[in-house]
mmCIF file of C-alpha atoms and ligand atoms in Angstrom:
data_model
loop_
_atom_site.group_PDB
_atom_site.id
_atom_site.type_symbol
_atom_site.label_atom_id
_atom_site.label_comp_id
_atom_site.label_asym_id
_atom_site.label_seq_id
_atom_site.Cartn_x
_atom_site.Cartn_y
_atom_site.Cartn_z
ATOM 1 C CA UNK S 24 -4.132 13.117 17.576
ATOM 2 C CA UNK S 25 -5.989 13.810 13.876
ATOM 3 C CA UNK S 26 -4.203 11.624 11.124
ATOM 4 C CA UNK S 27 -4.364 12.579 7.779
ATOM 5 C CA UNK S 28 -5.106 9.962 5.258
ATOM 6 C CA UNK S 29 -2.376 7.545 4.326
ATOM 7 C CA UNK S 30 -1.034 8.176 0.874
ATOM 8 C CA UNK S 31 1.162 5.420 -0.858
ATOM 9 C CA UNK S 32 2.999 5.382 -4.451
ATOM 10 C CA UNK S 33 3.785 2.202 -5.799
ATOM 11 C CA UNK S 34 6.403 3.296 -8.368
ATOM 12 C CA UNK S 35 6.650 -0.727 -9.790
ATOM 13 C CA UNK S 36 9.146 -0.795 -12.267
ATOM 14 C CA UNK S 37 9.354 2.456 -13.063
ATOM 15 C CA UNK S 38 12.390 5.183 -12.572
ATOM 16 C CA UNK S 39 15.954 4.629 -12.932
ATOM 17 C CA UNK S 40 17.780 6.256 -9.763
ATOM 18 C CA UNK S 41 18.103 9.309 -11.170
ATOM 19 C CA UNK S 42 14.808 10.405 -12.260
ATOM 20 C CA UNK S 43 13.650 8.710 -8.560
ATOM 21 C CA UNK S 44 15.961 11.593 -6.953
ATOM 22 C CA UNK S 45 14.492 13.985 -9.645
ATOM 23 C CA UNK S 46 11.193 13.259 -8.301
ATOM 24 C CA UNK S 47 11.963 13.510 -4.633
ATOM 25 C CA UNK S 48 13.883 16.830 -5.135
ATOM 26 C CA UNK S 49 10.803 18.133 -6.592
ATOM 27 C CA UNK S 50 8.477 16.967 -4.709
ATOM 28 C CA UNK S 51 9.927 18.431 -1.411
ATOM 29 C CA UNK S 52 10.353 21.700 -3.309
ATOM 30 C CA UNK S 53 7.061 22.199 -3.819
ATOM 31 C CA UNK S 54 6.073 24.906 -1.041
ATOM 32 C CA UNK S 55 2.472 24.176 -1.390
ATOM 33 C CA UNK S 56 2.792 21.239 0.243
ATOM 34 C CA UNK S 57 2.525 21.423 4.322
ATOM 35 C CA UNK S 58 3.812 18.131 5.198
ATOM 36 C CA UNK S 59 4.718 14.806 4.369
ATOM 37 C CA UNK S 60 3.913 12.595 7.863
ATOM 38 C CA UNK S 61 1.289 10.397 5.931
ATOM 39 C CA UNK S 62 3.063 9.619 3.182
ATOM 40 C CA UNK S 63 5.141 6.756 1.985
ATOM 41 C CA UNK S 64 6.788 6.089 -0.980
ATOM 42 C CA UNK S 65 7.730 2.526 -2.791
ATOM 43 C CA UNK S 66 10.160 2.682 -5.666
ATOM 44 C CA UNK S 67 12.628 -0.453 -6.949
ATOM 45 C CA UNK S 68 15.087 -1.705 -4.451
ATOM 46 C CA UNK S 69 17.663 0.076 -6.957
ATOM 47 C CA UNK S 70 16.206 3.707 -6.023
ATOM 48 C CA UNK S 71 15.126 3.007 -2.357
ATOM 49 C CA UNK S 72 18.454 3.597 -0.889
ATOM 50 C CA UNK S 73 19.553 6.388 -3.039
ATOM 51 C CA UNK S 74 16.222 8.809 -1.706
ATOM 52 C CA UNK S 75 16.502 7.476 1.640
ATOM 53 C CA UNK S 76 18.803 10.235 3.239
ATOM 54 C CA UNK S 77 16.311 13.167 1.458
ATOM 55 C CA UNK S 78 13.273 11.515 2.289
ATOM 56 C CA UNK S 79 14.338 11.013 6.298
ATOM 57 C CA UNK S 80 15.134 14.660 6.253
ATOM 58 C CA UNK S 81 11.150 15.342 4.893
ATOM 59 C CA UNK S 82 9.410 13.496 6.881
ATOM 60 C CA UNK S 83 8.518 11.023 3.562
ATOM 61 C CA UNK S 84 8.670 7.419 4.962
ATOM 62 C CA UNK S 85 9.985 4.517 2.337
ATOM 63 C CA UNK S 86 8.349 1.351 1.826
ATOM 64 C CA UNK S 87 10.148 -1.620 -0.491
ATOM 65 C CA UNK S 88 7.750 -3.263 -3.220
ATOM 66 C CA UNK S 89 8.209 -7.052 -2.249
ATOM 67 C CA UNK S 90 10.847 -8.836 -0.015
ATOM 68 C CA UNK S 91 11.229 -12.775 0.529
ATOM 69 C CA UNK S 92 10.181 -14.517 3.290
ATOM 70 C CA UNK S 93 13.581 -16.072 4.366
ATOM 71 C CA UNK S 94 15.707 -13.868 6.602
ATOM 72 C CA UNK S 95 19.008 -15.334 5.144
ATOM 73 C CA UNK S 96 20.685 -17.337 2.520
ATOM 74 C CA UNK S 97 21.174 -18.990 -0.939
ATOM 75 C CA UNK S 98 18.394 -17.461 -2.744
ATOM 76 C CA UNK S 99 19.711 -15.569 -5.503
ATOM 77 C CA UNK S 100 18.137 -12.241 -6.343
ATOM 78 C CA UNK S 101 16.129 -11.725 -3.361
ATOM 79 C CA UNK S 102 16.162 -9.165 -0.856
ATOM 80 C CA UNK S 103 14.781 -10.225 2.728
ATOM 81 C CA UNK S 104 12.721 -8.276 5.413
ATOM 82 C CA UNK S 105 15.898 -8.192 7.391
ATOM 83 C CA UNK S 106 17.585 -6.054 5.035
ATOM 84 C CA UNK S 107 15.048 -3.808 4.366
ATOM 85 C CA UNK S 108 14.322 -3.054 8.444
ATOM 86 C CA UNK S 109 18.428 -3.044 9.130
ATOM 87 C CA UNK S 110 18.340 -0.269 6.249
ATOM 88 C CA UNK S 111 15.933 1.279 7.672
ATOM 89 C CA UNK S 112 13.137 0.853 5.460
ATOM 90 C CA UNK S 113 9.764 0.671 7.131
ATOM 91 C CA UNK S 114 7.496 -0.451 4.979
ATOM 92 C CA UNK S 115 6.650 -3.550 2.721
ATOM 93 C CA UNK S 116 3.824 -4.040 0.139
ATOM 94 C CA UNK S 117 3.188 -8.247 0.125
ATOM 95 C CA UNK S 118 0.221 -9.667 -2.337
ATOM 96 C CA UNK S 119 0.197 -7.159 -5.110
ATOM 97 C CA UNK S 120 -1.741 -8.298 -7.603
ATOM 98 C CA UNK S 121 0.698 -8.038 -10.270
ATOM 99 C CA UNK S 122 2.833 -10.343 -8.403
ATOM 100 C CA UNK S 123 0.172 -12.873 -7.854
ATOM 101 C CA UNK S 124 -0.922 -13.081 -11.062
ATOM 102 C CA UNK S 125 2.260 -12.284 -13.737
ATOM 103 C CA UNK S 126 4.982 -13.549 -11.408
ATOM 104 C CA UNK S 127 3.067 -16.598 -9.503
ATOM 105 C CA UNK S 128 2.829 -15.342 -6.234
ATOM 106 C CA UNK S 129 0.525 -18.390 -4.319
ATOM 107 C CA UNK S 130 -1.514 -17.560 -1.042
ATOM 108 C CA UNK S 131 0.995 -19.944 0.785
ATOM 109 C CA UNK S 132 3.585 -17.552 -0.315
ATOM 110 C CA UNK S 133 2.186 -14.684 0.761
ATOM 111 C CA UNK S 134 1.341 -16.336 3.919
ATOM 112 C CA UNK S 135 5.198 -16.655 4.583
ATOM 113 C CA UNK S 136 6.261 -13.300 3.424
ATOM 114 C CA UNK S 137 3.808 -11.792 5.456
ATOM 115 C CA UNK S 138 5.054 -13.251 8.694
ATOM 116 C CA UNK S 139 8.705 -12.892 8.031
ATOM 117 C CA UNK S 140 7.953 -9.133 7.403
ATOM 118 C CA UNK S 141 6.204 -8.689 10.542
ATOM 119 C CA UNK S 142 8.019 -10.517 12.142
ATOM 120 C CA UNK S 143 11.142 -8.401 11.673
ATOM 121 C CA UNK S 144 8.699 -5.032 12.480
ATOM 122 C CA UNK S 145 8.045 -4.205 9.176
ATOM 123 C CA UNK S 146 4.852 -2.373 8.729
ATOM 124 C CA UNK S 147 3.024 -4.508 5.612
ATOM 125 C CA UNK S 148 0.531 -3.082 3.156
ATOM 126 C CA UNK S 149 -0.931 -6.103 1.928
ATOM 127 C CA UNK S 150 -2.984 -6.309 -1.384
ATOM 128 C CA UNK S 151 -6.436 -8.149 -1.859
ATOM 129 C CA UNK S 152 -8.692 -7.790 -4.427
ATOM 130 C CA UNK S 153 -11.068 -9.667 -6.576
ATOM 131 C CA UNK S 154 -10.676 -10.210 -9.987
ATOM 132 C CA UNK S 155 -13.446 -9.087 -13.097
ATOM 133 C CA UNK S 156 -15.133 -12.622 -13.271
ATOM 134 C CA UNK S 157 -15.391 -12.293 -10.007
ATOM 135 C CA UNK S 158 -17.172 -9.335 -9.353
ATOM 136 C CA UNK S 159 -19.443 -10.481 -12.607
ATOM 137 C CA UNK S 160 -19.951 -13.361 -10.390
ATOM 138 C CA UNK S 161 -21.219 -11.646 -7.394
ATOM 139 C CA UNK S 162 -18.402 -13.591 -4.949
ATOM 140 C CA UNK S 163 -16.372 -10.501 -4.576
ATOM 141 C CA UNK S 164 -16.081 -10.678 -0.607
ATOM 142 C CA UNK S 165 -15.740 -14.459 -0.517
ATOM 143 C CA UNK S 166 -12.384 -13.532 -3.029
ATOM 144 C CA UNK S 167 -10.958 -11.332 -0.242
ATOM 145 C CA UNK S 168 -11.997 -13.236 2.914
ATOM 146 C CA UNK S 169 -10.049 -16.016 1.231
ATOM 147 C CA UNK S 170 -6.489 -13.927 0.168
ATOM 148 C CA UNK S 171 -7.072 -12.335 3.966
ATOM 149 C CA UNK S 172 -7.768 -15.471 5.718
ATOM 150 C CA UNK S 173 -5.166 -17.530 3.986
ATOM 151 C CA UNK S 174 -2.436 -14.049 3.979
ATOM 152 C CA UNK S 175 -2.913 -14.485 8.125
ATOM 153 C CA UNK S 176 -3.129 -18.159 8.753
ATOM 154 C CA UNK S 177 -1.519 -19.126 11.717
ATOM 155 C CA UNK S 178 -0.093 -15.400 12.876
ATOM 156 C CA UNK S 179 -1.429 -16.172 16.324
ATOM 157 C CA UNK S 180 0.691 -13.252 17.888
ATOM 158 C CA UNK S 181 -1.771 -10.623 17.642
ATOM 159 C CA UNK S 182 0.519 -8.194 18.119
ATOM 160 C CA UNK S 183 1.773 -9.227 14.906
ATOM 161 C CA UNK S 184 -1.361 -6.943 13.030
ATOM 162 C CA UNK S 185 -0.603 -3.755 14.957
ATOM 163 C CA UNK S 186 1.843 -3.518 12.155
ATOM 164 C CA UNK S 187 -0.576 -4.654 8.984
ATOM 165 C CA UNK S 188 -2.811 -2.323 6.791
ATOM 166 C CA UNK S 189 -4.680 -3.701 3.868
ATOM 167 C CA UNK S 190 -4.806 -2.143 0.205
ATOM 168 C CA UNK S 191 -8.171 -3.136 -1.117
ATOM 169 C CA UNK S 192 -7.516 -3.298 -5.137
ATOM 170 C CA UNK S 193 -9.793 -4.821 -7.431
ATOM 171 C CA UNK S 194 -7.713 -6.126 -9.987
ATOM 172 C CA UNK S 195 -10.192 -5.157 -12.578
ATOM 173 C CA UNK S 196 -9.327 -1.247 -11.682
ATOM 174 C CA UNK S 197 -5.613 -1.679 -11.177
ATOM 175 C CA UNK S 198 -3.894 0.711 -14.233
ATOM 176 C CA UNK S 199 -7.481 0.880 -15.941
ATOM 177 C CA UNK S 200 -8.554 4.546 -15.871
ATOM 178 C CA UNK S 201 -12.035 3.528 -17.908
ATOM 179 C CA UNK S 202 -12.967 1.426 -14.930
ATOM 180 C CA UNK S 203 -14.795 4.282 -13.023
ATOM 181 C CA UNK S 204 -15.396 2.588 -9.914
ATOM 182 C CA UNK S 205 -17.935 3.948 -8.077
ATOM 183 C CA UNK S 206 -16.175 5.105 -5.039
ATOM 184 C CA UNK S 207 -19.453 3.573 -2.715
ATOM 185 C CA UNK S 208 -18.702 0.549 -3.758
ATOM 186 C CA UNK S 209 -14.762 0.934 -2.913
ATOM 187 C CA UNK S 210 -15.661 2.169 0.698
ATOM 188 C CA UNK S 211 -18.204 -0.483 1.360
ATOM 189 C CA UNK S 212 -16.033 -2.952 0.488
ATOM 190 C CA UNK S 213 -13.541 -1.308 2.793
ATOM 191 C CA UNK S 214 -15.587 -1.766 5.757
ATOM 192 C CA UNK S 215 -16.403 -4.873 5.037
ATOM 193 C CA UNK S 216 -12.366 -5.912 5.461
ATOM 194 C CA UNK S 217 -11.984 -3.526 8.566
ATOM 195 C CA UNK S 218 -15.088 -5.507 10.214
ATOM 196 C CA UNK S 219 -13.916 -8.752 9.140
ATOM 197 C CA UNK S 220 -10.648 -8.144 10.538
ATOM 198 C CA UNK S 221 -12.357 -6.546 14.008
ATOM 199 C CA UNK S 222 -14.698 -9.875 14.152
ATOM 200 C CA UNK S 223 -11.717 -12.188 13.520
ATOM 201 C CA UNK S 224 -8.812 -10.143 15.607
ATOM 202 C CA UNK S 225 -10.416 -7.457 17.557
ATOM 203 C CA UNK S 226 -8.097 -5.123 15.414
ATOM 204 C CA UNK S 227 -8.848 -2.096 13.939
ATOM 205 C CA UNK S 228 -6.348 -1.904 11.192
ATOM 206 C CA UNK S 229 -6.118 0.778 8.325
ATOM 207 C CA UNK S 230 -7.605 -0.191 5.230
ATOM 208 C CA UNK S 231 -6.604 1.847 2.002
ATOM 209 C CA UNK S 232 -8.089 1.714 -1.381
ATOM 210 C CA UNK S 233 -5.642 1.633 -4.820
ATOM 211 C CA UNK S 234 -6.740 1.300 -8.209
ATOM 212 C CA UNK S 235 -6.854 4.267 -10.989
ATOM 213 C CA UNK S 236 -6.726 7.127 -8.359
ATOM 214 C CA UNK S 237 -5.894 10.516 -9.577
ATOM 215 C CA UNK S 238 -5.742 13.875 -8.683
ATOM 216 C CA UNK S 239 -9.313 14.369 -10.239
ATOM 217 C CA UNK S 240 -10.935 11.250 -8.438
ATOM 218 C CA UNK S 241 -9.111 11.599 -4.885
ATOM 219 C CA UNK S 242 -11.138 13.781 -3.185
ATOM 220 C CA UNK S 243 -14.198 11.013 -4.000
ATOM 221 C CA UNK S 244 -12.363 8.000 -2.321
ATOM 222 C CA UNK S 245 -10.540 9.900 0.183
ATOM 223 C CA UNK S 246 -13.392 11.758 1.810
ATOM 224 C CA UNK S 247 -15.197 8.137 2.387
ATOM 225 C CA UNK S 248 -15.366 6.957 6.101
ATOM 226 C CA UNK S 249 -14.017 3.676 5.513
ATOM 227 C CA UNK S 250 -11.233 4.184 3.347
ATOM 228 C CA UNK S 251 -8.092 5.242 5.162
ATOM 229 C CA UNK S 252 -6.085 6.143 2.227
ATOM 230 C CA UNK S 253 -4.930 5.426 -0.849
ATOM 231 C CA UNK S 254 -2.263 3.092 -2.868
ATOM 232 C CA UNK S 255 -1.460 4.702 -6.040
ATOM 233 C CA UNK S 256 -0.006 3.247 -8.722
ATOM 234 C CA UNK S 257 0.390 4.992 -12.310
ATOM 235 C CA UNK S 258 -0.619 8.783 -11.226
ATOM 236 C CA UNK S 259 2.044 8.306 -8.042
ATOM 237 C CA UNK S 260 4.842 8.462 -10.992
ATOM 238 C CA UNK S 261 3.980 11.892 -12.447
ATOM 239 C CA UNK S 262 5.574 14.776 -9.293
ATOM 240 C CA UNK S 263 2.614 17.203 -10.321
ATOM 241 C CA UNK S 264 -0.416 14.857 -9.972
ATOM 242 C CA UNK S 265 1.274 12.909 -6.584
ATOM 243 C CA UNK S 266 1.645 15.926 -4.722
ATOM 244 C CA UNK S 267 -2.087 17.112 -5.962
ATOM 245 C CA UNK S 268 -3.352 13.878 -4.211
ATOM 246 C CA UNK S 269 -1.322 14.646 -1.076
ATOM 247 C CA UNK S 270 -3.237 18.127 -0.868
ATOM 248 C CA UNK S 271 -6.069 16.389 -1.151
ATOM 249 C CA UNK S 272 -5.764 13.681 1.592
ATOM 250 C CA UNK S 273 -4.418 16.829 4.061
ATOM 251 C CA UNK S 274 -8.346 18.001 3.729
ATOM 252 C CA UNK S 275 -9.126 14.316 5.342
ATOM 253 C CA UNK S 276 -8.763 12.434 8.466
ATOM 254 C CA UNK S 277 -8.540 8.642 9.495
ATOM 255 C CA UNK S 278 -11.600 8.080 11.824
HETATM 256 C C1 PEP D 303 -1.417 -0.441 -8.017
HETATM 257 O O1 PEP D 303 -0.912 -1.156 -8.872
HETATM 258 O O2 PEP D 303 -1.191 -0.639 -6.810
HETATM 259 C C2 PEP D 303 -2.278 0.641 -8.464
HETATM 260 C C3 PEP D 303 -3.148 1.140 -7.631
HETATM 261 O O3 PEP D 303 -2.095 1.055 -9.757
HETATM 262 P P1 PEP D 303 -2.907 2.217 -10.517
HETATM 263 O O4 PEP D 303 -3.051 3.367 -9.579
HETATM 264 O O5 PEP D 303 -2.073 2.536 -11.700
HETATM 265 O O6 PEP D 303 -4.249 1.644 -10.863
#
């Protein structure tokens, strides 16, 4: 069967409940909208619970923002994959940059969340993506063969990845609407992960692309072979512009 493209909003700390159930109730008001089977939507652990019941009843699938990589115990303030899949939350997002880079987030860290999530059948979106200097420097793909490589050391059970999609995000596009990233250059580096993870795994695995999206660039990223859908970050907050992009990934289909 045809799948549309995958559309994602990463609400980060943004949204008290209230205005989250604002959203929701708007957004499944809007009768311009056909349906809402490929999309997924990650607000704070605050909100998630308090959409859950109206997004079950549309067809809108919830996905947490970060979990720990311990099932159980002391660790105060953290909320573990086996919470999120016993409420019924089906998606995770491990590696975002933000978390890397303001809160610490190491590669061996990642490593661990990501098996603890899949582990416990979450469905992970994890986040690679090379930095500026980077890019400037031409090592772009070495960057995200190493946060892939070490994200999936040792998950021998392949089974494991039948449950993993990857958000490619350069971090020098993430919240930066001047960027302009040329949306070749997005899907190449798209297949590049999807063959990378078919030489490695003999997986094909959705790859989505995140960084500065909007209802006027969509339609650009979206229609690309290679990119499966998209993570959206600032214009995912805004009910108007996040149910523009939907429209726009129901004109496309995952190949
Ligand atoms: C993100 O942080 O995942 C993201 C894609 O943000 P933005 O769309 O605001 O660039």
């Amino acid at each position: 069967m045809k799948k549309n493209k995958i559309v994602i909003a990463n609400w980060k700390m943004n949204k008290t409940v209230s205005e989250s159930q604002k959203f929701i109730s708007e957004l499944i008001n809007d009768r311009t909208l056909k349906n809402y089977k490929n999309v997924i939507i990650c607000p704070s652990f605050l909100s998630i619970m308090s959409i859950f019941t109206e997004c079950l009843k549309n067809n809108i699938k919830l996905g947490a923002q970060n979990c720990f990589y311990e099932d159980i115990g002391s660790f105060t303030g953290e909320v573990s994959p086996i919470m999120l899949k016993k409420s019924g939350i089906e998606y995770v997002i491990v590696g975002h940059s933000e978390r890397r880079i303001k809160l610490n987030e190491t590669p061996d860290i990642i490593n661990k969340k990501l098996f603890v999530a899949l582990k416990n059948k979450l469905k992970v979106i994890l986040c690679v993506g090379e930095t500026k200097t980077e890019k400037d420097c031409g090592t772009e793909k070495s960057a995200i063969l190493n946060q892939i490589n070490s994200a999936v050391c040792g998950l021998k059970e392949i089974d494991l990845l039948n449950n993993l999609m990857i958000a490619y995000e350069p971090v020098w596009a993430i919240g930066n609407t001047n960027a302009n990233v040329d949306p070749m250059y997005a899907e190449n580096m798209c297949a590049f992960i999807k063959d990378s993870i078919n030489i490695n795994f003999r997986k094909k695995i959705n790859v989505l692309y995140g960084g500065s999206l909007n209802s006027k660039n969509a339609e650009n990223f979206l229609k690309m072979e290679h990119i499966d859908g998209g993570l959206i970050g600032g214009a995912s907050l805004d009910v108007k512009e996040f149910s523009e992009i939907i429209k726009i990934s129901q004109n496309f289909y995952i190949s």
